[in-house]
RNA sequence: GCGGAUGUGGCGAAAUGGCAGACGCAGGGGACUUAAAAUCCCCUGGCCGAAAGGCCGUGCGGGUUCGAUCCCCGCCAUCCGCACCA
């Protein structure tokens, strides 16, 4: 396949340059001045004006997931989603929307930093080179991005605002009363910390009424009170405040990779090894910044019902959030006594467990604590064999990697602590164990074990010979109650005060919980799997925290936010990007940067890569704003619901939707990015910075594109397809078309180069539908003669349209073909069915090729349908088509021409082909007038020639007539 | 183990209660050509049949229905998440 189907190598650069020069796809904000010549202004009568939001057409925000510009460049998977969104962006523009369709770079990241560690080259240089390569590749595909809105997370003008949003989080707390994030100033302090702020006024007032009070004495008292506040209470108040902030510091175990000398994010650890290099990763406790996403768990869950995401994606988020209803139950520790005295400190302690099955409390025959549980030290008898066992067991657990811990999960392990607790419902003395099947980080880190009705407890009890007591009767008598974990009926569950026997599980749960609450033994509660977000990384190439550390008078370290005026806080210059020898983050190497004149020390952690991608969609709305992360006007227009639906499209217009109207990307971000971004958005919403509760209204996951061998594309398999190669041979239009023709956007599907040839041939047919054969030959000769050096303009001018194209009325058959195509393509685009839209256009072209006369107007409308898919070819043919008319007003813009409307009147058939079934089996097809009545249909069906054999000698018992569709004759 | 998705010709797929396989690829035949490429036309699910035509066929087994690729129940397979979350 060497001969080109059509000169895409001339056409594509030509139009890309034209769009660039004209800024054709620039999206206009409220308050922007639209130049007189811009086709958007021409279309909407806004040329030369400065429209307000209410004067602009309705908005449509179509967003691609933020790419990380890797050194490897694009592979054919990336442009799948980009092509889909570009087609829709162009379609919505044609429908009359003001379309926001931006692109930018999630450019912080580990690879550039690792390259810097190895070579000493600043990560910014690597990053810039990679961005340049991505930009070139993406631009070569002719996407209609508004490049004036391009942004990169590594740009100080951008991360200034990432840091600013961090300060919003830092300066906020979650008010459980209002269920919202609020400024930290609204935090109310517990009584003992309130004294100075509020009560000292009362005290001085009281003193004012005191006969002995004098102004001097009052003043002295005030000073004393303030001093007391400063010295004694402020520390506590600060500690309290800091413990409530949405961004807080905690000592948490992190993934430390000694080999790489860095901490890794969970997502960078695969099966207990580093994703890069495959080195072992251990858990190590370190001081970390955390974000209080758990406070929003309930809303993150509930609001999923307000957005249009796929069920599977919503389900993944629900699972990740992991809400479960249950109860806390308190067990008292039974003192272990030696010679009349308890021999452990925790003798009077209470162990609180979380359970989703409080109804099984009577069957709790032992307790299990996580090995790390802080009470373990206190309850184990002093100097006992058990304590020695605990120490050994803990050491064993600590030495295991996460991988080993999960691999060995099948065989339960654990040791007895030597201590006992009292089951509050039956007073039984039950042993307390520790085992690593109980996680320290979930619930209370302690469980009540009900071996009869919990699989894990059952395994454990069998292994260690612990008692198994039935408290639930399965609904089915044949089911063994041992290990039965579903709902049933409570049995063996009663004491003098409460009886659950005979109650279904649900009712038993409610009854026991109420009883426990009334006795102060427990509490109904909701627990989440979601953990707070570990937000710091020991890296160089990330946003530095706008935080400094100071010491109070007692020499305790505390943190303080930098003022907004200190932003952006840039990372310091370094010669060496490795962590320090002591394991401090790389930023600690910058001694001058580290210490401020007042002695404060800067935070040396940086933010994770997720930070920048948490809010980029907001910045696109107003990316040049130096005074705010986004202006309220721009945010309100693009993310709000102010605009009205388009009157243009015939299919039901999309309703104005809150937030991004359509977000397309891979499933790999199903939980992390999409959960983090929703969280930030809700905080910004609560604080009044954005106008919607959810950022992404509709979200579609494109399916993975596999290699030609049906395997996932990877360098090691050698099956990676580089778009550059495909473009060279077939052009961007064919590439785009094939990406969409392969199958449904959401499906996983293999690449097939022969398939590209197929759609490429289709574009060739489109070309030949328009172009004169003789002119085509002349052009080819001219190109051969100049051997590629001829000017694009001169060469393309040789090409003339065919003489069969005439500005004459179309025949009814031609109009029918066109309108059927308009209808189907329009409906398919609204439903994101690109593959069937393309096959519809193929059918149209196959038919139109045979027309002796090709009406100008029909070809024009067809080009409008093709344009979103293969815009370069459509533009070129559009230009030539309009040149035929020599309209003094010039050639109208294809990109802003109105989407064609289909006329249902053109689609009506005079006669219909109706299948005739006998007993549900197809026997014949009859032709009837479109207006035939049911009776006429029945009559014609009974007379159908090929049906006679099957009707002979039988009586027709029943006739099913589906108007315009089918007749089914039922015979005995 | 749990959750989700998918299963249709040689291949990518279409049809989502009403003519299964549109459209494209691959394959076969023909036209044009000195020849090839390109292009254009025809055929192309399986089985039986010379043909007309018939029978079978949407992972498997049941069900609902005049009629099921489509809806319901039970399996199987593949892919993707999550995974001792009490």
PDB file of N, CA, C and O (backbone and C1' of nucleotides) in Angstrom, chain A residues 5 312 324 355-356 409 412 437 439 442 456 529 531 742 761 765 835 839 842 846 921 923 960 968 970, chain B residues 3-4 12-14 18-19 22-26 38-40 53-56 66 81-82 84-86:
ATOM      1  N   UNK A   5      -4.114   7.302  -0.969  1.00  0.00           N
ATOM      2  CA  UNK A   5      -5.507   7.401  -1.392  1.00  0.00           C
ATOM      3  C   UNK A   5      -5.865   8.841  -1.717  1.00  0.00           C
ATOM      4  O   UNK A   5      -6.695   9.108  -2.580  1.00  0.00           O
ATOM      5  N   UNK A 312     -20.060   0.308  37.046  1.00  0.00           N
ATOM      6  CA  UNK A 312     -18.870  -0.375  37.548  1.00  0.00           C
ATOM      7  C   UNK A 312     -17.951   0.624  38.256  1.00  0.00           C
ATOM      8  O   UNK A 312     -17.359   0.315  39.290  1.00  0.00           O
ATOM      9  N   UNK A 324     -19.849   0.543  56.192  1.00  0.00           N
ATOM     10  CA  UNK A 324     -20.623  -0.534  56.810  1.00  0.00           C
ATOM     11  C   UNK A 324     -21.224  -0.082  58.127  1.00  0.00           C
ATOM     12  O   UNK A 324     -20.588   0.599  58.925  1.00  0.00           O
ATOM     13  N   UNK A 355     -18.346  -4.216  65.208  1.00  0.00           N
ATOM     14  CA  UNK A 355     -18.940  -5.384  64.567  1.00  0.00           C
ATOM     15  C   UNK A 355     -20.135  -4.964  63.728  1.00  0.00           C
ATOM     16  O   UNK A 355     -20.844  -4.023  64.076  1.00  0.00           O
ATOM     17  N   UNK A 356     -20.310  -5.670  62.600  1.00  0.00           N
ATOM     18  CA  UNK A 356     -21.512  -5.422  61.804  1.00  0.00           C
ATOM     19  C   UNK A 356     -22.615  -6.396  62.224  1.00  0.00           C
ATOM     20  O   UNK A 356     -23.722  -6.316  61.718  1.00  0.00           O
ATOM     21  N   UNK A 409      -1.911 -15.444  54.257  1.00  0.00           N
ATOM     22  CA  UNK A 409      -3.203 -15.153  54.867  1.00  0.00           C
ATOM     23  C   UNK A 409      -4.081 -16.387  55.002  1.00  0.00           C
ATOM     24  O   UNK A 409      -4.924 -16.448  55.875  1.00  0.00           O
ATOM     25  N   UNK A 412      -4.216 -19.082  59.285  1.00  0.00           N
ATOM     26  CA  UNK A 412      -4.303 -18.076  60.343  1.00  0.00           C
ATOM     27  C   UNK A 412      -3.198 -18.278  61.388  1.00  0.00           C
ATOM     28  O   UNK A 412      -2.835 -19.406  61.707  1.00  0.00           O
ATOM     29  N   UNK A 437      -4.732 -11.276  61.392  1.00  0.00           N
ATOM     30  CA  UNK A 437      -5.906 -11.150  60.517  1.00  0.00           C
ATOM     31  C   UNK A 437      -6.806 -10.002  60.965  1.00  0.00           C
ATOM     32  O   UNK A 437      -7.732  -9.629  60.256  1.00  0.00           O
ATOM     33  N   UNK A 439      -6.863  -6.101  61.476  1.00  0.00           N
ATOM     34  CA  UNK A 439      -6.078  -4.958  61.026  1.00  0.00           C
ATOM     35  C   UNK A 439      -6.155  -3.822  62.027  1.00  0.00           C
ATOM     36  O   UNK A 439      -7.246  -3.458  62.470  1.00  0.00           O
ATOM     37  N   UNK A 442      -8.356  -0.616  60.767  1.00  0.00           N
ATOM     38  CA  UNK A 442      -9.789  -0.618  60.471  1.00  0.00           C
ATOM     39  C   UNK A 442     -10.588  -0.745  61.760  1.00  0.00           C
ATOM     40  O   UNK A 442     -10.223  -1.508  62.653  1.00  0.00           O
ATOM     41  N   UNK A 456     -13.604 -16.182  58.990  1.00  0.00           N
ATOM     42  CA  UNK A 456     -12.243 -16.000  59.482  1.00  0.00           C
ATOM     43  C   UNK A 456     -12.112 -16.474  60.923  1.00  0.00           C
ATOM     44  O   UNK A 456     -11.172 -17.180  61.283  1.00  0.00           O
ATOM     45  N   UNK A 529     -14.067   1.949  55.159  1.00  0.00           N
ATOM     46  CA  UNK A 529     -12.756   1.399  54.796  1.00  0.00           C
ATOM     47  C   UNK A 529     -11.796   2.506  54.401  1.00  0.00           C
ATOM     48  O   UNK A 529     -10.591   2.385  54.555  1.00  0.00           O
ATOM     49  N   UNK A 531      -9.411   5.431  54.170  1.00  0.00           N
ATOM     50  CA  UNK A 531      -8.475   5.985  55.163  1.00  0.00           C
ATOM     51  C   UNK A 531      -8.147   7.419  54.771  1.00  0.00           C
ATOM     52  O   UNK A 531      -8.298   7.796  53.615  1.00  0.00           O
ATOM     53  N   UNK A 742     -13.154   0.900  15.483  1.00  0.00           N
ATOM     54  CA  UNK A 742     -12.790  -0.404  16.048  1.00  0.00           C
ATOM     55  C   UNK A 742     -13.906  -1.076  16.827  1.00  0.00           C
ATOM     56  O   UNK A 742     -13.994  -2.301  16.850  1.00  0.00           O
ATOM     57  N   UNK A 761      -9.285   3.532   3.067  1.00  0.00           N
ATOM     58  CA  UNK A 761      -9.903   3.349   1.744  1.00  0.00           C
ATOM     59  C   UNK A 761     -11.240   4.084   1.667  1.00  0.00           C
ATOM     60  O   UNK A 761     -11.593   4.637   0.633  1.00  0.00           O
ATOM     61  N   UNK A 765     -12.492   6.914  -0.870  1.00  0.00           N
ATOM     62  CA  UNK A 765     -13.744   6.924  -1.629  1.00  0.00           C
ATOM     63  C   UNK A 765     -14.445   8.270  -1.474  1.00  0.00           C
ATOM     64  O   UNK A 765     -15.021   8.781  -2.427  1.00  0.00           O
ATOM     65  N   UNK A 835     -18.676   4.095  16.304  1.00  0.00           N
ATOM     66  CA  UNK A 835     -18.456   3.044  15.310  1.00  0.00           C
ATOM     67  C   UNK A 835     -19.637   2.908  14.356  1.00  0.00           C
ATOM     68  O   UNK A 835     -19.451   2.781  13.147  1.00  0.00           O
ATOM     69  N   UNK A 839     -20.083   3.617  10.182  1.00  0.00           N
ATOM     70  CA  UNK A 839     -20.591   2.670   9.180  1.00  0.00           C
ATOM     71  C   UNK A 839     -21.767   3.280   8.421  1.00  0.00           C
ATOM     72  O   UNK A 839     -21.949   2.997   7.237  1.00  0.00           O
ATOM     73  N   UNK A 842     -20.350   5.275   5.738  1.00  0.00           N
ATOM     74  CA  UNK A 842     -19.841   4.390   4.683  1.00  0.00           C
ATOM     75  C   UNK A 842     -20.975   3.973   3.750  1.00  0.00           C
ATOM     76  O   UNK A 842     -20.815   3.968   2.530  1.00  0.00           O
ATOM     77  N   UNK A 846     -21.111   4.779  -0.210  1.00  0.00           N
ATOM     78  CA  UNK A 846     -21.239   3.694  -1.188  1.00  0.00           C
ATOM     79  C   UNK A 846     -22.398   3.961  -2.131  1.00  0.00           C
ATOM     80  O   UNK A 846     -22.314   3.705  -3.334  1.00  0.00           O
ATOM     81  N   UNK A 921     -41.534 -18.662  12.831  1.00  0.00           N
ATOM     82  CA  UNK A 921     -40.392 -18.857  11.929  1.00  0.00           C
ATOM     83  C   UNK A 921     -40.598 -18.065  10.657  1.00  0.00           C
ATOM     84  O   UNK A 921     -41.682 -18.096  10.067  1.00  0.00           O
ATOM     85  N   UNK A 923     -40.944 -17.090   7.045  1.00  0.00           N
ATOM     86  CA  UNK A 923     -41.259 -17.868   5.846  1.00  0.00           C
ATOM     87  C   UNK A 923     -41.262 -17.019   4.590  1.00  0.00           C
ATOM     88  O   UNK A 923     -41.056 -17.535   3.502  1.00  0.00           O
ATOM     89  N   UNK A 960     -50.554 -12.418  15.015  1.00  0.00           N
ATOM     90  CA  UNK A 960     -49.928 -11.271  15.693  1.00  0.00           C
ATOM     91  C   UNK A 960     -49.459 -10.308  14.625  1.00  0.00           C
ATOM     92  O   UNK A 960     -48.663 -10.672  13.759  1.00  0.00           O
ATOM     93  N   UNK A 968     -47.090 -12.470  12.369  1.00  0.00           N
ATOM     94  CA  UNK A 968     -46.815 -13.841  12.785  1.00  0.00           C
ATOM     95  C   UNK A 968     -48.133 -14.607  12.778  1.00  0.00           C
ATOM     96  O   UNK A 968     -49.087 -14.233  13.456  1.00  0.00           O
ATOM     97  N   UNK A 970     -50.117 -17.967  13.649  1.00  0.00           N
ATOM     98  CA  UNK A 970     -50.012 -19.156  14.498  1.00  0.00           C
ATOM     99  C   UNK A 970     -51.014 -20.183  14.001  1.00  0.00           C
ATOM    100  O   UNK A 970     -52.222 -19.906  13.946  1.00  0.00           O
TER     101      UNK A 970
ATOM    102  P     G B   3     -20.722 -10.875  45.273  1.00  0.00           P
ATOM    103  O5'   G B   3     -20.230  -9.548  44.555  1.00  0.00           O
ATOM    104  C5'   G B   3     -20.517  -8.276  45.131  1.00  0.00           C
ATOM    105  C4'   G B   3     -19.789  -7.200  44.382  1.00  0.00           C
ATOM    106  C3'   G B   3     -20.066  -7.141  42.894  1.00  0.00           C
ATOM    107  O3'   G B   3     -21.297  -6.524  42.599  1.00  0.00           O
ATOM    108  C1'   G B   3     -17.750  -6.948  43.253  1.00  0.00           C
ATOM    109  P     G B   4     -22.122  -7.006  41.290  1.00  0.00           P
ATOM    110  O5'   G B   4     -21.277  -6.351  40.106  1.00  0.00           O
ATOM    111  C5'   G B   4     -21.221  -4.930  39.981  1.00  0.00           C
ATOM    112  C4'   G B   4     -20.198  -4.558  38.940  1.00  0.00           C
ATOM    113  C3'   G B   4     -20.445  -5.106  37.546  1.00  0.00           C
ATOM    114  O3'   G B   4     -21.421  -4.370  36.853  1.00  0.00           O
ATOM    115  C1'   G B   4     -18.165  -5.376  38.094  1.00  0.00           C
ATOM    116  P     G B  12     -12.665 -10.928  17.185  1.00  0.00           P
ATOM    117  O5'   G B  12     -12.751  -9.435  16.635  1.00  0.00           O
ATOM    118  C5'   G B  12     -11.686  -8.533  16.885  1.00  0.00           C
ATOM    119  C4'   G B  12     -12.062  -7.156  16.399  1.00  0.00           C
ATOM    120  C3'   G B  12     -13.394  -6.636  16.901  1.00  0.00           C
ATOM    121  O3'   G B  12     -13.325  -6.174  18.227  1.00  0.00           O
ATOM    122  C1'   G B  12     -13.210  -6.200  14.597  1.00  0.00           C
ATOM    123  P     A B  13     -14.606  -6.234  19.159  1.00  0.00           P
ATOM    124  O5'   A B  13     -15.586  -5.235  18.403  1.00  0.00           O
ATOM    125  C5'   A B  13     -16.996  -5.429  18.412  1.00  0.00           C
ATOM    126  C4'   A B  13     -17.541  -4.866  17.136  1.00  0.00           C
ATOM    127  C3'   A B  13     -19.055  -4.706  17.088  1.00  0.00           C
ATOM    128  O3'   A B  13     -19.402  -3.428  17.574  1.00  0.00           O
ATOM    129  C1'   A B  13     -18.320  -5.891  15.174  1.00  0.00           C
ATOM    130  P     A B  14     -20.759  -3.218  18.337  1.00  0.00           P
ATOM    131  O5'   A B  14     -21.863  -3.475  17.212  1.00  0.00           O
ATOM    132  C5'   A B  14     -22.050  -2.487  16.208  1.00  0.00           C
ATOM    133  C4'   A B  14     -23.162  -2.871  15.287  1.00  0.00           C
ATOM    134  C3'   A B  14     -24.530  -3.061  15.897  1.00  0.00           C
ATOM    135  O3'   A B  14     -25.104  -1.810  16.164  1.00  0.00           O
ATOM    136  C1'   A B  14     -24.141  -4.692  14.241  1.00  0.00           C
ATOM    137  P     G B  18     -36.430  -6.352  18.820  1.00  0.00           P
ATOM    138  O5'   G B  18     -37.084  -7.093  17.583  1.00  0.00           O
ATOM    139  C5'   G B  18     -36.786  -8.467  17.375  1.00  0.00           C
ATOM    140  C4'   G B  18     -37.594  -8.971  16.208  1.00  0.00           C
ATOM    141  C3'   G B  18     -37.744  -7.955  15.085  1.00  0.00           C
ATOM    142  O3'   G B  18     -37.617  -8.648  13.866  1.00  0.00           O
ATOM    143  C1'   G B  18     -39.883  -8.662  15.836  1.00  0.00           C
ATOM    144  P     C B  19     -36.167  -8.813  13.222  1.00  0.00           P
ATOM    145  O5'   C B  19     -36.649  -9.542  11.896  1.00  0.00           O
ATOM    146  C5'   C B  19     -37.168 -10.868  11.935  1.00  0.00           C
ATOM    147  C4'   C B  19     -36.592 -11.618  10.755  1.00  0.00           C
ATOM    148  C3'   C B  19     -35.058 -11.625  10.718  1.00  0.00           C
ATOM    149  O3'   C B  19     -34.629 -12.881  10.229  1.00  0.00           O
ATOM    150  C1'   C B  19     -35.893 -10.631   8.762  1.00  0.00           C
ATOM    151  P     A B  22     -23.700  -8.519   7.411  1.00  0.00           P
ATOM    152  O5'   A B  22     -24.102  -7.041   6.978  1.00  0.00           O
ATOM    153  C5'   A B  22     -25.452  -6.730   6.699  1.00  0.00           C
ATOM    154  C4'   A B  22     -25.746  -5.313   7.127  1.00  0.00           C
ATOM    155  C3'   A B  22     -24.666  -4.290   6.791  1.00  0.00           C
ATOM    156  O3'   A B  22     -24.773  -3.829   5.458  1.00  0.00           O
ATOM    157  C1'   A B  22     -25.346  -4.016   9.025  1.00  0.00           C
ATOM    158  P     C B  23     -23.552  -3.867   4.473  1.00  0.00           P
ATOM    159  O5'   C B  23     -22.461  -3.009   5.256  1.00  0.00           O
ATOM    160  C5'   C B  23     -22.564  -1.596   5.347  1.00  0.00           C
ATOM    161  C4'   C B  23     -21.461  -1.063   6.235  1.00  0.00           C
ATOM    162  C3'   C B  23     -20.057  -1.579   5.897  1.00  0.00           C
ATOM    163  O3'   C B  23     -19.480  -0.860   4.832  1.00  0.00           O
ATOM    164  C1'   C B  23     -20.406  -1.774   8.215  1.00  0.00           C
ATOM    165  P     G B  24     -18.550  -1.586   3.803  1.00  0.00           P
ATOM    166  O5'   G B  24     -17.294  -1.989   4.702  1.00  0.00           O
ATOM    167  C5'   G B  24     -16.363  -0.990   5.083  1.00  0.00           C
ATOM    168  C4'   G B  24     -15.404  -1.537   6.109  1.00  0.00           C
ATOM    169  C3'   G B  24     -14.498  -2.676   5.683  1.00  0.00           C
ATOM    170  O3'   G B  24     -13.442  -2.236   4.854  1.00  0.00           O
ATOM    171  C1'   G B  24     -15.317  -3.089   7.847  1.00  0.00           C
ATOM    172  P     C B  25     -12.749  -3.244   3.876  1.00  0.00           P
ATOM    173  O5'   C B  25     -11.976  -4.232   4.861  1.00  0.00           O
ATOM    174  C5'   C B  25     -10.833  -3.763   5.568  1.00  0.00           C
ATOM    175  C4'   C B  25     -10.321  -4.864   6.466  1.00  0.00           C
ATOM    176  C3'   C B  25      -9.850  -6.122   5.750  1.00  0.00           C
ATOM    177  O3'   C B  25      -8.567  -5.947   5.176  1.00  0.00           O
ATOM    178  C1'   C B  25     -11.140  -6.717   7.623  1.00  0.00           C
ATOM    179  P     A B  26      -8.274  -6.610   3.788  1.00  0.00           P
ATOM    180  O5'   A B  26      -8.269  -8.170   4.151  1.00  0.00           O
ATOM    181  C5'   A B  26      -7.258  -8.704   5.001  1.00  0.00           C
ATOM    182  C4'   A B  26      -7.596 -10.132   5.344  1.00  0.00           C
ATOM    183  C3'   A B  26      -7.844 -11.052   4.159  1.00  0.00           C
ATOM    184  O3'   A B  26      -6.646 -11.535   3.591  1.00  0.00           O
ATOM    185  C1'   A B  26      -9.576 -11.321   5.723  1.00  0.00           C
ATOM    186  P     A B  38      -3.584  -3.309  -4.194  1.00  0.00           P
ATOM    187  O5'   A B  38      -4.239  -1.948  -4.703  1.00  0.00           O
ATOM    188  C5'   A B  38      -3.838  -0.701  -4.134  1.00  0.00           C
ATOM    189  C4'   A B  38      -4.381   0.434  -4.962  1.00  0.00           C
ATOM    190  C3'   A B  38      -5.890   0.435  -5.162  1.00  0.00           C
ATOM    191  O3'   A B  38      -6.579   0.993  -4.062  1.00  0.00           O
ATOM    192  C1'   A B  38      -4.830   0.763  -7.233  1.00  0.00           C
ATOM    193  P     U B  39      -7.983   0.372  -3.625  1.00  0.00           P
ATOM    194  O5'   U B  39      -8.919   0.741  -4.856  1.00  0.00           O
ATOM    195  C5'   U B  39      -9.215   2.096  -5.159  1.00  0.00           C
ATOM    196  C4'   U B  39      -9.942   2.176  -6.475  1.00  0.00           C
ATOM    197  C3'   U B  39     -11.241   1.397  -6.529  1.00  0.00           C
ATOM    198  O3'   U B  39     -12.308   2.131  -5.972  1.00  0.00           O
ATOM    199  C1'   U B  39      -9.969   0.914  -8.459  1.00  0.00           C
ATOM    200  P     C B  40     -13.468   1.394  -5.193  1.00  0.00           P
ATOM    201  O5'   C B  40     -14.311   0.751  -6.388  1.00  0.00           O
ATOM    202  C5'   C B  40     -15.023   1.589  -7.289  1.00  0.00           C
ATOM    203  C4'   C B  40     -15.571   0.748  -8.419  1.00  0.00           C
ATOM    204  C3'   C B  40     -16.392  -0.459  -7.988  1.00  0.00           C
ATOM    205  O3'   C B  40     -17.710  -0.099  -7.651  1.00  0.00           O
ATOM    206  C1'   C B  40     -14.853  -1.128  -9.641  1.00  0.00           C
ATOM    207  P     G B  53     -36.033 -20.288  -2.949  1.00  0.00           P
ATOM    208  O5'   G B  53     -36.072 -21.418  -1.829  1.00  0.00           O
ATOM    209  C5'   G B  53     -37.317 -21.861  -1.296  1.00  0.00           C
ATOM    210  C4'   G B  53     -37.184 -23.292  -0.825  1.00  0.00           C
ATOM    211  C3'   G B  53     -36.779 -23.468   0.628  1.00  0.00           C
ATOM    212  O3'   G B  53     -37.884 -23.292   1.500  1.00  0.00           O
ATOM    213  C1'   G B  53     -35.498 -24.924  -0.702  1.00  0.00           C
ATOM    214  P     G B  54     -37.667 -22.742   2.941  1.00  0.00           P
ATOM    215  O5'   G B  54     -37.089 -24.036   3.671  1.00  0.00           O
ATOM    216  C5'   G B  54     -37.931 -25.177   3.865  1.00  0.00           C
ATOM    217  C4'   G B  54     -37.103 -26.346   4.320  1.00  0.00           C
ATOM    218  C3'   G B  54     -36.435 -26.164   5.671  1.00  0.00           C
ATOM    219  O3'   G B  54     -37.346 -26.429   6.720  1.00  0.00           O
ATOM    220  C1'   G B  54     -34.866 -27.042   4.148  1.00  0.00           C
ATOM    221  P     C B  55     -37.241 -25.609   8.067  1.00  0.00           P
ATOM    222  O5'   C B  55     -36.001 -26.315   8.761  1.00  0.00           O
ATOM    223  C5'   C B  55     -36.106 -27.668   9.213  1.00  0.00           C
ATOM    224  C4'   C B  55     -34.742 -28.191   9.586  1.00  0.00           C
ATOM    225  C3'   C B  55     -34.014 -27.384  10.657  1.00  0.00           C
ATOM    226  O3'   C B  55     -34.466 -27.693  11.957  1.00  0.00           O
ATOM    227  C1'   C B  55     -32.522 -27.846   8.895  1.00  0.00           C
ATOM    228  P     C B  56     -34.475 -26.518  13.050  1.00  0.00           P
ATOM    229  O5'   C B  56     -32.924 -26.311  13.330  1.00  0.00           O
ATOM    230  C5'   C B  56     -32.167 -27.331  13.982  1.00  0.00           C
ATOM    231  C4'   C B  56     -30.698 -27.007  13.943  1.00  0.00           C
ATOM    232  C3'   C B  56     -30.280 -25.717  14.645  1.00  0.00           C
ATOM    233  O3'   C B  56     -30.232 -25.860  16.052  1.00  0.00           O
ATOM    234  C1'   C B  56     -29.165 -25.879  12.573  1.00  0.00           C
ATOM    235  P     C B  66     -48.002 -16.363  24.410  1.00  0.00           P
ATOM    236  O5'   C B  66     -47.398 -16.664  22.972  1.00  0.00           O
ATOM    237  C5'   C B  66     -47.906 -17.748  22.200  1.00  0.00           C
ATOM    238  C4'   C B  66     -47.367 -17.642  20.794  1.00  0.00           C
ATOM    239  C3'   C B  66     -45.871 -17.404  20.706  1.00  0.00           C
ATOM    240  O3'   C B  66     -45.152 -18.619  20.811  1.00  0.00           O
ATOM    241  C1'   C B  66     -46.974 -15.870  19.300  1.00  0.00           C
ATOM    242  P     G B  81      -6.618  -4.455  36.943  1.00  0.00           P
ATOM    243  O5'   G B  81      -7.390  -3.472  37.886  1.00  0.00           O
ATOM    244  C5'   G B  81      -7.899  -3.965  39.023  1.00  0.00           C
ATOM    245  C4'   G B  81      -8.999  -3.117  39.557  1.00  0.00           C
ATOM    246  C3'   G B  81      -9.025  -3.263  41.063  1.00  0.00           C
ATOM    247  O3'   G B  81      -8.329  -2.199  41.657  1.00  0.00           O
ATOM    248  C1'   G B  81     -11.030  -4.097  40.174  1.00  0.00           C
ATOM    249  P     C B  82      -7.124  -2.612  42.647  1.00  0.00           P
ATOM    250  O5'   C B  82      -7.907  -3.163  43.913  1.00  0.00           O
ATOM    251  C5'   C B  82      -8.893  -2.332  44.530  1.00  0.00           C
ATOM    252  C4'   C B  82      -9.768  -3.147  45.427  1.00  0.00           C
ATOM    253  C3'   C B  82      -9.048  -4.035  46.433  1.00  0.00           C
ATOM    254  O3'   C B  82      -8.532  -3.300  47.522  1.00  0.00           O
ATOM    255  C1'   C B  82     -10.792  -5.257  45.450  1.00  0.00           C
ATOM    256  P     C B  84      -6.869  -8.411  52.796  1.00  0.00           P
ATOM    257  O5'   C B  84      -7.924  -8.912  53.859  1.00  0.00           O
ATOM    258  C5'   C B  84      -9.118  -9.538  53.428  1.00  0.00           C
ATOM    259  C4'   C B  84      -9.665 -10.366  54.559  1.00  0.00           C
ATOM    260  C3'   C B  84      -9.912  -9.559  55.820  1.00  0.00           C
ATOM    261  O3'   C B  84     -11.158  -9.943  56.381  1.00  0.00           O
ATOM    262  C1'   C B  84      -8.471 -11.380  56.272  1.00  0.00           C
ATOM    263  P     C B  85     -12.503  -9.356  55.763  1.00  0.00           P
ATOM    264  O5'   C B  85     -12.450  -7.819  56.176  1.00  0.00           O
ATOM    265  C5'   C B  85     -12.729  -7.427  57.514  1.00  0.00           C
ATOM    266  C4'   C B  85     -13.171  -5.980  57.515  1.00  0.00           C
ATOM    267  C3'   C B  85     -14.198  -5.635  56.441  1.00  0.00           C
ATOM    268  O3'   C B  85     -15.142  -4.752  56.992  1.00  0.00           O
ATOM    269  C1'   C B  85     -12.265  -4.295  56.160  1.00  0.00           C
ATOM    270  P     A B  86     -16.664  -5.210  56.904  1.00  0.00           P
ATOM    271  O5'   A B  86     -16.803  -6.326  58.026  1.00  0.00           O
ATOM    272  C5'   A B  86     -17.068  -5.945  59.324  1.00  0.00           C
ATOM    273  C4'   A B  86     -16.895  -7.136  60.207  1.00  0.00           C
ATOM    274  C3'   A B  86     -17.009  -6.792  61.695  1.00  0.00           C
ATOM    275  O3'   A B  86     -18.357  -6.886  62.124  1.00  0.00           O
ATOM    276  C1'   A B  86     -14.999  -7.938  61.332  1.00  0.00           C
TER     277        A B  86
END
